[in-house]
Coordinates of C-alpha atoms and ligand atoms in Angstrom, one line a residue:
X1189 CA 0.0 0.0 0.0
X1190 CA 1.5 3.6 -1.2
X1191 CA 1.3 6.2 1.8
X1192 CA -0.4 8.9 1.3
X1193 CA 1.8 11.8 2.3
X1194 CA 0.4 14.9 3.1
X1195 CA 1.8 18.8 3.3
X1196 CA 0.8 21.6 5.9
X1197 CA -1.2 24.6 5.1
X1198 CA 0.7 27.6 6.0
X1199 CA 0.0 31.2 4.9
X1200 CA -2.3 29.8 2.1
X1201 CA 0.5 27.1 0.9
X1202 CA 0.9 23.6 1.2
X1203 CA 4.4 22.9 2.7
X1204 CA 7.0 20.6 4.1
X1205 CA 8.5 21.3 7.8
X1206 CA 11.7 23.1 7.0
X1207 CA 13.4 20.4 7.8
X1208 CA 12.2 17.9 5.7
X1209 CA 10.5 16.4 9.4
X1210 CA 7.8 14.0 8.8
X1211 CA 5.8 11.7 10.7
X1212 CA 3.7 8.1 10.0
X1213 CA 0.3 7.8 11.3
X1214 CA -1.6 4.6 11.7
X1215 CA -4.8 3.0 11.2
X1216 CA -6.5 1.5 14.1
X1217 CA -8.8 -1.0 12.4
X1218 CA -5.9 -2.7 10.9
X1219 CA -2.9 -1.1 13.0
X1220 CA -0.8 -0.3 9.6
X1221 CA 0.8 2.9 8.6
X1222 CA -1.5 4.4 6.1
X1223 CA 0.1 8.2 5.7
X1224 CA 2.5 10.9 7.0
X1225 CA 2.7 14.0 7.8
X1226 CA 4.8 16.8 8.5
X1227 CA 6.5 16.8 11.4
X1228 CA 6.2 21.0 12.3
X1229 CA 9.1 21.8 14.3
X1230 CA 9.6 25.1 16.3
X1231 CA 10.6 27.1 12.9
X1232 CA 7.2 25.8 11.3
X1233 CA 5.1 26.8 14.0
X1234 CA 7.0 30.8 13.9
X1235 CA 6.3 30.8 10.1
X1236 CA 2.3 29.8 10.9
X1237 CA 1.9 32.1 13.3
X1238 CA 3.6 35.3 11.7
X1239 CA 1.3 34.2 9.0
X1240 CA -1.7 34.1 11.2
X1241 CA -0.7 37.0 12.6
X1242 CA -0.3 39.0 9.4
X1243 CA -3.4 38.0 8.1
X1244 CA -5.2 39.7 11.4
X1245 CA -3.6 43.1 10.7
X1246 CA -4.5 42.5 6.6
X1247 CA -7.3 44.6 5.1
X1248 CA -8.3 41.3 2.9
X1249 CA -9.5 40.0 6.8
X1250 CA -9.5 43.3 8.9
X1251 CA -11.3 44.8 5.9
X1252 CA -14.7 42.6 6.2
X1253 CA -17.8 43.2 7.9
X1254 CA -18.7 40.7 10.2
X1255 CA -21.4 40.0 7.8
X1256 CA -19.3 39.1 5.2
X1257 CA -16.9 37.1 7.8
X1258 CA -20.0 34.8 8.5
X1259 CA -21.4 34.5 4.8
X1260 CA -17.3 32.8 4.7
X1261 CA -18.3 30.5 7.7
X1262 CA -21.8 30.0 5.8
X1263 CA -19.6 28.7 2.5
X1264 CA -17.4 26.6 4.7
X1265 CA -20.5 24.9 6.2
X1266 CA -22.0 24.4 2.7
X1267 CA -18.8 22.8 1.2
X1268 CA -18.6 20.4 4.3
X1269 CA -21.8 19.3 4.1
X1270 CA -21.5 18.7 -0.1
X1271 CA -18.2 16.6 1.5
X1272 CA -19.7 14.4 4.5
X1273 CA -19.1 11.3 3.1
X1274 CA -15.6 11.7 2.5
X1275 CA -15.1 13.9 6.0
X1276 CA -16.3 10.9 7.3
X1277 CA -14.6 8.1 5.7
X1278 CA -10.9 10.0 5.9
X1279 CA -11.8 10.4 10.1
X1280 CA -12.8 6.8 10.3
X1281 CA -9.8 5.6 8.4
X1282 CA -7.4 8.1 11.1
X1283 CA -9.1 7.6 14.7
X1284 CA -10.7 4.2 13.6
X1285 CA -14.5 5.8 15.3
X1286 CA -17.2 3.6 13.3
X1287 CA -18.4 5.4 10.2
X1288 CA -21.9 5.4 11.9
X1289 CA -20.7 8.4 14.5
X1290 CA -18.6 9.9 12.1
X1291 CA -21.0 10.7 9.6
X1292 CA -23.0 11.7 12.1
X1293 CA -20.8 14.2 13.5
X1294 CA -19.6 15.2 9.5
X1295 CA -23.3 15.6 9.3
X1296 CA -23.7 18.3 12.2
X1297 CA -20.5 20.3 11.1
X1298 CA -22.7 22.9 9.0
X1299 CA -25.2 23.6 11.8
X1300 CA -22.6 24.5 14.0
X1301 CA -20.4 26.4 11.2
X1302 CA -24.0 27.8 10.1
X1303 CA -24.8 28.8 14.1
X1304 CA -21.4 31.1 14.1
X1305 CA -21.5 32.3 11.0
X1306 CA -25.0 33.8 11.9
X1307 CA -23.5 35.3 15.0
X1308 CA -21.0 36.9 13.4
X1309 CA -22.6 40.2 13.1
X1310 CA -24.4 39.9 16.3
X1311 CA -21.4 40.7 19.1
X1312 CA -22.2 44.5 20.0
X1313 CA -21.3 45.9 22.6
X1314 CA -23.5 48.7 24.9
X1315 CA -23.9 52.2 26.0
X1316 CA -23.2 52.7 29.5
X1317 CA -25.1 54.8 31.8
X1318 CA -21.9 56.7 33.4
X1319 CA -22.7 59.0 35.9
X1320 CA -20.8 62.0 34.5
X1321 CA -23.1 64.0 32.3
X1322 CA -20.0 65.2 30.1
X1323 CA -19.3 62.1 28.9
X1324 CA -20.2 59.6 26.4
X1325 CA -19.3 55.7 27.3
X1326 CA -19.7 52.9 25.1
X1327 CA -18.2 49.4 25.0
X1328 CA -17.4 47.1 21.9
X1329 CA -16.2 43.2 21.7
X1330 CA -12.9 43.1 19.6
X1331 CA -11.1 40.0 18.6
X1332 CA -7.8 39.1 20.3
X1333 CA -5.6 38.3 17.3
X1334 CA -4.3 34.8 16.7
X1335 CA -5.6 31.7 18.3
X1336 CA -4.3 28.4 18.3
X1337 CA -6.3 25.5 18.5
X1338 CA -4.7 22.5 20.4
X1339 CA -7.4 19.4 18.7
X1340 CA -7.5 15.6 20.3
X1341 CA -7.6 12.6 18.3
X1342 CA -11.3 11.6 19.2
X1343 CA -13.5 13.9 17.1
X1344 CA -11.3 16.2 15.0
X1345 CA -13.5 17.9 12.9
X1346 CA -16.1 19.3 15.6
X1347 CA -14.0 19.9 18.3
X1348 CA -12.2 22.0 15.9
X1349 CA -15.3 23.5 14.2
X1350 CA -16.7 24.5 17.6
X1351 CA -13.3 26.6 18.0
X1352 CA -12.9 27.6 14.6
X1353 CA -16.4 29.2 13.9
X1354 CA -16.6 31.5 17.5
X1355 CA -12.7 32.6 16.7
X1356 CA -13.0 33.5 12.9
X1357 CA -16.8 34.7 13.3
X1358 CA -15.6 37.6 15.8
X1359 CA -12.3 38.6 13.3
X1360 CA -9.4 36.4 14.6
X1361 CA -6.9 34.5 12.6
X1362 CA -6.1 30.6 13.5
X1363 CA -3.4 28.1 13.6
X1364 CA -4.5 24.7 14.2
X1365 CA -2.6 21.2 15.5
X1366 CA -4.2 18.3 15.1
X1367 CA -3.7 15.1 17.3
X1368 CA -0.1 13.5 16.1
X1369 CA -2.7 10.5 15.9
X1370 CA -5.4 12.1 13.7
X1371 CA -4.4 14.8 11.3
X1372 CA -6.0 14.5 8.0
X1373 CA -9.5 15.7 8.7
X1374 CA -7.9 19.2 9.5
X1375 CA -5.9 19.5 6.2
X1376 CA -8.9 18.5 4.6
X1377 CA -11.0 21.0 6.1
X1378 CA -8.2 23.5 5.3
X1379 CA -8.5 22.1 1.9
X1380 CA -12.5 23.0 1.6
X1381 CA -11.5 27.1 3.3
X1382 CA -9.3 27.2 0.5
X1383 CA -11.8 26.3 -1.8
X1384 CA -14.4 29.2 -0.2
X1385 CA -11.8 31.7 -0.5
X1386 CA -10.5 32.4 3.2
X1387 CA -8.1 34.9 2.7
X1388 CA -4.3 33.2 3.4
X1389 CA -3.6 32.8 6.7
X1390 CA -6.4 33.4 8.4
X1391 CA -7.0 29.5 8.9
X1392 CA -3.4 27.3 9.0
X1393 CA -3.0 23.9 10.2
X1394 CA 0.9 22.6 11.2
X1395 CA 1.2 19.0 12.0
X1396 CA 3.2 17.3 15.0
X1397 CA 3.2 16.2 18.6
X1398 CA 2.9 18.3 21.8
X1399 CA 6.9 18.4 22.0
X1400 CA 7.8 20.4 19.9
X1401 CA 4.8 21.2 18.1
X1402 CA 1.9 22.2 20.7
X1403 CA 4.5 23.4 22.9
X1404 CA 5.9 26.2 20.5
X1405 CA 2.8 27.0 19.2
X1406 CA 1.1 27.9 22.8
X1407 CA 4.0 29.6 23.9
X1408 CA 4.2 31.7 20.9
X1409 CA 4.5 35.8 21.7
X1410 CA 2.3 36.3 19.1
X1411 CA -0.3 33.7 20.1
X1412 CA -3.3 35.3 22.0
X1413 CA -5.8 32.8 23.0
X1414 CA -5.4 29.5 23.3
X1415 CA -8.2 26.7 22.8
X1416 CA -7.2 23.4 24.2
X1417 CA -8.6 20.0 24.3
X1418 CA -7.0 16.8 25.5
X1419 CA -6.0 15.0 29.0
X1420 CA -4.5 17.1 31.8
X1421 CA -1.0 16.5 31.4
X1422 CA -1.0 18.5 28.1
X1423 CA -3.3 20.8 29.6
X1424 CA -1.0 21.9 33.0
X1425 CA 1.8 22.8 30.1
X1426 CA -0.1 25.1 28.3
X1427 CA -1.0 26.4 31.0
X1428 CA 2.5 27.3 32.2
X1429 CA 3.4 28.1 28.6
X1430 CA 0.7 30.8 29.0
X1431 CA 2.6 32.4 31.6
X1432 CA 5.2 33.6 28.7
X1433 CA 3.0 35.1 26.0
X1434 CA 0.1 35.4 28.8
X1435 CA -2.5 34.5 26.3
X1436 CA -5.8 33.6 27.7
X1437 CA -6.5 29.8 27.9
X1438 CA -9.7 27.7 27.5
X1439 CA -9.2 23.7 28.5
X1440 CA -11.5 21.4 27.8
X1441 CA -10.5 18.3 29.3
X1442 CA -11.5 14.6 29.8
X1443 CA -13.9 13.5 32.8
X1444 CA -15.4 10.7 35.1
X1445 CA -18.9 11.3 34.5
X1446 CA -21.2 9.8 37.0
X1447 CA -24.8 8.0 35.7
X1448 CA -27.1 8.1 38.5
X1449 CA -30.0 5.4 37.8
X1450 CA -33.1 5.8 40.1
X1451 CA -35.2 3.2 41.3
X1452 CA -38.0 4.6 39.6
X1453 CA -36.3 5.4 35.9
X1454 CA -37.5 3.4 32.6
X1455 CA -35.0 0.5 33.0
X1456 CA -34.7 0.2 29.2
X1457 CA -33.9 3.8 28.2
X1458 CA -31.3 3.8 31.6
X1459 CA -29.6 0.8 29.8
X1460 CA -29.5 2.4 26.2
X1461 CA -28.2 5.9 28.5
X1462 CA -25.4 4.2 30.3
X1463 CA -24.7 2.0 26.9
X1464 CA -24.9 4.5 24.8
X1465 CA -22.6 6.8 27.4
X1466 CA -19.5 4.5 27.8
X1467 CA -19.3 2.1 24.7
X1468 CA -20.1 4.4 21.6
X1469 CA -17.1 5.1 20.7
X1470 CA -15.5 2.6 22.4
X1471 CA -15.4 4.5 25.7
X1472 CA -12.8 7.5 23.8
X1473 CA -14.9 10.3 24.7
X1474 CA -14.5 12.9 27.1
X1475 CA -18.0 12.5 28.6
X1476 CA -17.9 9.0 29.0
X1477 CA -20.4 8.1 31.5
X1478 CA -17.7 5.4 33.2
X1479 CA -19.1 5.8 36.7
X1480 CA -22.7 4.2 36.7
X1481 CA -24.3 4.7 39.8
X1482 CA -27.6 2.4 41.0
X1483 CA -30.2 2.8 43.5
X1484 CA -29.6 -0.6 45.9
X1485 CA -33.6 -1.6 45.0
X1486 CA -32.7 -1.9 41.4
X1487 CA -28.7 -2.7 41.6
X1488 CA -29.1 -6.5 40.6
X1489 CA -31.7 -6.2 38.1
X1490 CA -30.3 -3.2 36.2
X1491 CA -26.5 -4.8 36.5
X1492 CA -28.2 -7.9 34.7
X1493 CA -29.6 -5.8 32.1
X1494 CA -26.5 -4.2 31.4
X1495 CA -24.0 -7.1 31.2
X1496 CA -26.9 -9.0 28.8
X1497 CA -27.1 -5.7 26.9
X1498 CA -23.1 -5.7 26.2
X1499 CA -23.2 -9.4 25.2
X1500 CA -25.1 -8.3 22.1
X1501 CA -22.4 -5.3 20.9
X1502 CA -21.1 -6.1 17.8
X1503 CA -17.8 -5.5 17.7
X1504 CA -16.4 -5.1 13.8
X1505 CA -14.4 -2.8 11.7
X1506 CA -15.0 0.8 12.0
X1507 CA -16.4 0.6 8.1
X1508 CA -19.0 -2.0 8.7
X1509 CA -22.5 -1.1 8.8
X1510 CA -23.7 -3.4 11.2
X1511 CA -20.3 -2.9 14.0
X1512 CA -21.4 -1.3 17.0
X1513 CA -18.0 -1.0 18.8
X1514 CA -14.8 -0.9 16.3
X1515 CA -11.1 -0.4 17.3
X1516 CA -9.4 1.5 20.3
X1517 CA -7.1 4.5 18.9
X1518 CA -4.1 3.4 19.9
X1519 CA -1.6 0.9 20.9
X1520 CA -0.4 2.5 23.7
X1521 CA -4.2 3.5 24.8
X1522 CA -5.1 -0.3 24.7
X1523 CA -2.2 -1.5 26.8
X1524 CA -3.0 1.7 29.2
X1525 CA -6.2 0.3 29.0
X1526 CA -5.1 -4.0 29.7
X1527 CA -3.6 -1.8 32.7
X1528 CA -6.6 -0.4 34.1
X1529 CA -8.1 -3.8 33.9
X1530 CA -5.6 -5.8 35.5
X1531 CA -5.2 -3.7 38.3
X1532 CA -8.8 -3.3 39.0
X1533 CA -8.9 -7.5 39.3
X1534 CA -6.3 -7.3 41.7
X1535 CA -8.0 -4.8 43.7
X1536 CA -10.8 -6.8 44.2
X1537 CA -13.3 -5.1 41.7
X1538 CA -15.6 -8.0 39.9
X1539 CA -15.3 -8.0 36.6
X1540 CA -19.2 -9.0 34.8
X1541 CA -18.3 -8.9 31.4
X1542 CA -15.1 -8.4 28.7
X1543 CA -11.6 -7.2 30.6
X1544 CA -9.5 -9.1 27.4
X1545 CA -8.8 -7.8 23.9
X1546 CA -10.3 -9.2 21.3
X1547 CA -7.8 -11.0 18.5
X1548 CA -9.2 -10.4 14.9
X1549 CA -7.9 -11.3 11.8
X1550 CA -7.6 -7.9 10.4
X1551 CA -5.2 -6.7 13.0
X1552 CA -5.9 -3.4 14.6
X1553 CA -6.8 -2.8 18.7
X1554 CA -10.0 -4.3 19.7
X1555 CA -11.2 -4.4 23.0
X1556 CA -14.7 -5.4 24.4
X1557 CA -17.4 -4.0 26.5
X1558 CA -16.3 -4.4 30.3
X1559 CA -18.1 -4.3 33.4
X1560 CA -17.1 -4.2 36.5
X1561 CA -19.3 -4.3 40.1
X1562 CA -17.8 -2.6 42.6
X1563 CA -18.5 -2.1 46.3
X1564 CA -16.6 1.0 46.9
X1565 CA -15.3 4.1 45.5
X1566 CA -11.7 3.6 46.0
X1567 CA -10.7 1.4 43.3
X1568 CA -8.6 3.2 40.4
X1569 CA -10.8 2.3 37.8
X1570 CA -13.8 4.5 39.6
X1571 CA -12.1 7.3 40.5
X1572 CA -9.9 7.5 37.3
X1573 CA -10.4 8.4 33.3
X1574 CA -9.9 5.5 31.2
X1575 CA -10.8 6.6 28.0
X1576 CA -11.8 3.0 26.8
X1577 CA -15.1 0.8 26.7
X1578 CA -15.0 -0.1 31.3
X1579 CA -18.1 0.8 32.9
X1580 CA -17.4 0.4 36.8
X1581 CA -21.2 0.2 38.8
X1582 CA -22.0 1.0 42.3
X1583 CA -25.1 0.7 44.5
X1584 CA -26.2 3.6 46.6
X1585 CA -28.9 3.9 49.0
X1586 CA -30.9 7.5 49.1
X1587 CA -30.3 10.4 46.5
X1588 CA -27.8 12.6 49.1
X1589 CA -25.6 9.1 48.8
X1590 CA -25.6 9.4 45.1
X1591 CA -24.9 12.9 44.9
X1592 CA -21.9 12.7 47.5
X1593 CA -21.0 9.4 45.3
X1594 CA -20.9 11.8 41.9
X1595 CA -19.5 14.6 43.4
X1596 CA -16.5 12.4 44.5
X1597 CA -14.4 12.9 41.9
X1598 CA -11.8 15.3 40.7
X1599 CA -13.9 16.0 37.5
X1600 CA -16.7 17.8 36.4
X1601 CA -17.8 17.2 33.3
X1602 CA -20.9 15.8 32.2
X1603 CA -23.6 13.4 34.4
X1604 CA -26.6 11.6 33.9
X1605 CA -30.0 11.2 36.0
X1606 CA -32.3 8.6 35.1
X1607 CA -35.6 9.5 37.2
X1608 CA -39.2 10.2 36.4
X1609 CA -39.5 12.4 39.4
X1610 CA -39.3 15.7 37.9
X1611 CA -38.4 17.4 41.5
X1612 CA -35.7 14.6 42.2
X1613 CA -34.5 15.5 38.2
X1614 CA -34.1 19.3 39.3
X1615 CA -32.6 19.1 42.7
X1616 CA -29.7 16.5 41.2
X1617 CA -29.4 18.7 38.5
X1618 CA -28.3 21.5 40.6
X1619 CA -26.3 19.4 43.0
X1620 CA -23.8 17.6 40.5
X1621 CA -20.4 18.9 40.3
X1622 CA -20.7 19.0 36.4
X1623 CA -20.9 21.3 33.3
X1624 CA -23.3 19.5 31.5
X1625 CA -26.3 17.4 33.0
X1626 CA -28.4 15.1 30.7
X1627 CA -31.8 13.9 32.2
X1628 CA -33.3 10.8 30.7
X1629 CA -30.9 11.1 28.1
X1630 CA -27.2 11.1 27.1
X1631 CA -24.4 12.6 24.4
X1632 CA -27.2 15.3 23.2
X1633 CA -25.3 18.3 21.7
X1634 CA -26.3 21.5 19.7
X1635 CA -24.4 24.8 18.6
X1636 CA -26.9 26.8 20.8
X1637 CA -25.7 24.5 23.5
X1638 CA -22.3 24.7 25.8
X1639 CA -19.8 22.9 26.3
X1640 CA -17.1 22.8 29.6
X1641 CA -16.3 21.3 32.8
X1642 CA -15.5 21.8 36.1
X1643 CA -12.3 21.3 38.4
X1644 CA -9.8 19.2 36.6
X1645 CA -12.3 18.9 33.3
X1646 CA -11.1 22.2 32.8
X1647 CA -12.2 25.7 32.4
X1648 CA -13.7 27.6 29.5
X1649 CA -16.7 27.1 28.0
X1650 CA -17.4 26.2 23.9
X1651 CA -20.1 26.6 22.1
X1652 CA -23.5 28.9 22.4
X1653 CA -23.3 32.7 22.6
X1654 CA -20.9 32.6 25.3
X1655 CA -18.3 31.1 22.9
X1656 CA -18.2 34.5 21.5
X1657 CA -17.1 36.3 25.3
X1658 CA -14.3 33.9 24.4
X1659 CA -12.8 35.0 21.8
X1660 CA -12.9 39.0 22.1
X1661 CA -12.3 41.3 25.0
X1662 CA -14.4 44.5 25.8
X1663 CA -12.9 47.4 24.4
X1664 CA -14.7 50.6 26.8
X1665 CA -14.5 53.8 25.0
X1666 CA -14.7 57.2 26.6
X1667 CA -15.7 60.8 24.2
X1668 CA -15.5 63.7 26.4
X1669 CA -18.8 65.5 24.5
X1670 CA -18.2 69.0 26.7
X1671 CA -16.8 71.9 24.6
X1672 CA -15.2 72.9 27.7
X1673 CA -11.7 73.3 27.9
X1674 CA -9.6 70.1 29.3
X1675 CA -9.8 71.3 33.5
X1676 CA -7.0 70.7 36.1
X1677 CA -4.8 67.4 35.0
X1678 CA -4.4 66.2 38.4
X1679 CA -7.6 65.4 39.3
X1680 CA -9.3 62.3 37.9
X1681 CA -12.3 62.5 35.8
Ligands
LIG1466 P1 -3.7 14.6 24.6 O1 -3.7 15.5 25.8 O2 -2.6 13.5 24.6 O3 -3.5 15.4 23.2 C1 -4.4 16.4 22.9 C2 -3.7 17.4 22.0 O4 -2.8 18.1 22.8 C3 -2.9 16.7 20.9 O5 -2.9 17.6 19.7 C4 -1.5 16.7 21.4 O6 -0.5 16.7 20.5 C5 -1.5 18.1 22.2 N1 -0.5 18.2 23.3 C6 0.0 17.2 24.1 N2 0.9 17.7 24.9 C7 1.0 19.1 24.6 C8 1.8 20.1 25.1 N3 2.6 20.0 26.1 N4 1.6 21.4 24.6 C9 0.7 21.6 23.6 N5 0.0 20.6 23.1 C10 0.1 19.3 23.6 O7 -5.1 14.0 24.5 P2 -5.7 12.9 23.5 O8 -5.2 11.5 24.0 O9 -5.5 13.3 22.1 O10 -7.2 13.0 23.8 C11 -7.8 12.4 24.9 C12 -8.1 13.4 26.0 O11 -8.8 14.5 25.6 C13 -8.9 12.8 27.1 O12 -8.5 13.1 28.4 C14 -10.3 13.3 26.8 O13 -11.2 13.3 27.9 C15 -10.0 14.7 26.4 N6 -11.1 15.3 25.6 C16 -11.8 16.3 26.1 C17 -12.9 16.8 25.4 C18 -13.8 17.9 25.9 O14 -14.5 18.5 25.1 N7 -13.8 18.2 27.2 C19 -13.2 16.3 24.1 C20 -12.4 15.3 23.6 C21 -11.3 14.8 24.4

């Protein structure tokens, strides 16, 4: 099989790292080497962000009206969706997610791109009431100047979309780095903004790891906001990188989200929640819903449910219709996650269901739905983000134990509450350590929407209107409209 080797976009050019750098990335359903990419190195990420940078101050981008900067974001969306299909096939064929969710994420792209590009020419700012009667006060929202987008290898395209449509619809420029593991959905979408005339520069894309790449690119002086997503270790360096160029951060990071299951939910829907919240994707998601929690009344039944449930997942390659769960990322993420297991036995935990990977004759890194019971909290696997298909489940006894059980954790993500009391729904909804809460429900997500967590899931919040606070600063502007003369200059006015 030829690789498919692929260039950076830079300045509106396709190139090479200077130094000829390149790296192999693999697919998971079969585990072989199917393309490389540039490896940026400290020089690449300079030139990307001068050219970023002088694409901010450029009339071609400066010039527009934000009306004109979201009618771009409009085209963007409207070339993405003509391209779902192959969006989707090139992401499956990177991360190894089944075609089924990638599609279906290629498929919301637009609404989100469409969502920003309509806000573009909505961020105004206000008049302000000051109490000096010779004075005229008004406020706008400016952009920053050049943000970099720091991507994981989980869901490329809309984790960058949901970054890339707030930042460009409110006049900033963008260099982007894609997951070392998943890179081509990003050159592709820089492909389809070439295509809808983005003037160059404004959108960039350099290729790499976190060291050098991510590093350079976050500490950069002329980098002024930085948009990250990924696991904490990643996150605590940008942070400290921060502290040079003092650009202001947004982290999105990875979770232990707690299901809560009442004794009086619809079993059946609470079974499609919790499988629909820890083995999609094969567990690789940052709201996993890893830590199920189950009134004592309904522990046995609802654990015997679940473990029957998993017994049906198909697990295939990522490209056949009828696979349910298909490859983990990785080989390092699979052994990490052969870890997690192993040490969870020896602990004591009770493993239900799956806990071995799966050998198929394709190759790749399979591994099955796993269940494990547990009778406390302590174990590593409930306290700990896996980021594969291991659902640990633990009984509780009133709903102030489940919300101490949820809330003992050093994340804050997302949760679920399966109930049909609608008081019960409310008063765990406001009680939950989390930044989302889904009721009866699981993984819903929408533009209008935000996304964020709380203590170690990060801080930050993407998507919605609020995305748009994100990205700009207020500017406050004082007219003195007196045709007095200038008084005194040592008293303030
Ligand atoms: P990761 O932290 O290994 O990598 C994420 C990105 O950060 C990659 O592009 C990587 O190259 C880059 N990076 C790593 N170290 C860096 C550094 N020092 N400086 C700059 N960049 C650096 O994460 P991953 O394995 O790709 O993704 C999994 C993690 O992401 C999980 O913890 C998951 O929960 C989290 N995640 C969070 C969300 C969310 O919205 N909250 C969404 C998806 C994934």
């Amino acid at each position: 099989m030829t690789l498919k080797q692929y260039q950076m976009y830079v300045g509106g050019e396709w190139v090479d790292a200077v130094d000829g750098g390149r790296f192999d990335s693999f697919n998971p359903a079969t585990g072989e080497v199917w393309a490389s990419f540039p490896a940026a190195a400290v020089v690449d990420v300079d030139r990307a962000v001068k050219a970023a940078h002088q694409a901010f101050t450029n009339p071609q981008w400066r010039g527009l009206s934000p009306t004109q900067r979201g009618q771009l974001l409009a085209r963007l969306a409207e070339v993405c969706r003509e391209n779902t299909d192959h969006l989707a096939e090139l992401e499956t064929l990177d991360n190894g997610k089944l075609l089924r969710e990638t599609r279906g994420q290629a498929a919301f792209l637009p609404d989100f791109l469409n969502y920003f590009a309509g806000l573009a020419d909505k961020v105004q700012g206000d008049v302000l009431p000051v109490n000096k009667s010779n004075m005229f006060c008004y406020t706008k929202r400016q952009a920053l100047g050049v943000v970099a987008a720091i991507i994981p290898w989980n869901s490329p395209l809309y984790l960058t979309v949901i970054k890339l449509g707030p930042a460009l619809a409110t006049g900033n420029t963008i260099v982007l780095k894609p997951s070392e593991h998943a890179s081509a959905t990003l050159l592709e979408l820089a492909r389809l903004s070439e295509q809808v005339g983005f003037p160059p520069g404004v959108i960039n894309v350099v290729t790499g790891f976190g060291k050098p790449t991510g590093d350079a690119l976050t500490k950069h002086p002329l980098v002024r906001r930085v948009a990250f997503t990924g696991g904490v270790a990643g996150a605590k360096q940008v942070v400290v990188n921060s502290s040079e160029n003092l650009s202001k951060v947004s982290l999105e990071l990875g979770g232990k989200s707690p299901n809560i299951i009442f004794a009086d939910a619809d079993l059946e829907s609470a079974v499609n929640g919790v499988v629909a919240g820890i083995f999609a994707a094969s567990g690789q998601s940052c709201v996993a819903g890893s830590r199920v929690i189950v009134q004592e009344s309904i522990y046995e039944a609802f654990l015997a449910k679940l473990i029957a449930r998993a017994k049906t997942i198909k697990i295939g390659l990522p490209t056949d219709a009828d696979s349910e769960m298909g490859p983990i990322a990785t080989e390092t993420q699979i052994n990490a996650i052969e870890g997690f297991v192993h040490r969870a036995q020896q602990q004591g935990a009770k493993l239900c269901f799956g806990g071995a990977r799966v050998r198929v004759e394709f190759g790749g890194w399979y591994f099955p739905p796993t269940i494990f019971a547990c009778d406390h909290q302590d174990y590593e696997i409930f306290q700990e983000e896996i980021f594969g298909p291991v659902v640990s489940v633990l009984p509780f006894a009133s709903e102030a134990d489940a919300i101490d059980v949820a809330n003992n954790s050093k994340y804050g993500l997302a949760a679920g509450i399966w109930t049909k009391n609608l008081a019960r729904a409310h008063r765990v909804a406001d009680a939950v350590v989390s930044g989302i809460v889904w009721v009866n429900t699981y993984r819903a997500v929408s533009p209008m929407a935000s996304i964020g967590g709380f203590n170690a899931s990060g801080y930050g919040r993407e998507g919605g209107i609020e995305a748009l606070n994100e990205y700009t600063e207020t500017k406050t502007v004082w007219i003195n409209i007196s045709d007095e003369t200038m008084p005194d200059p040592f008293i303030m006015r």
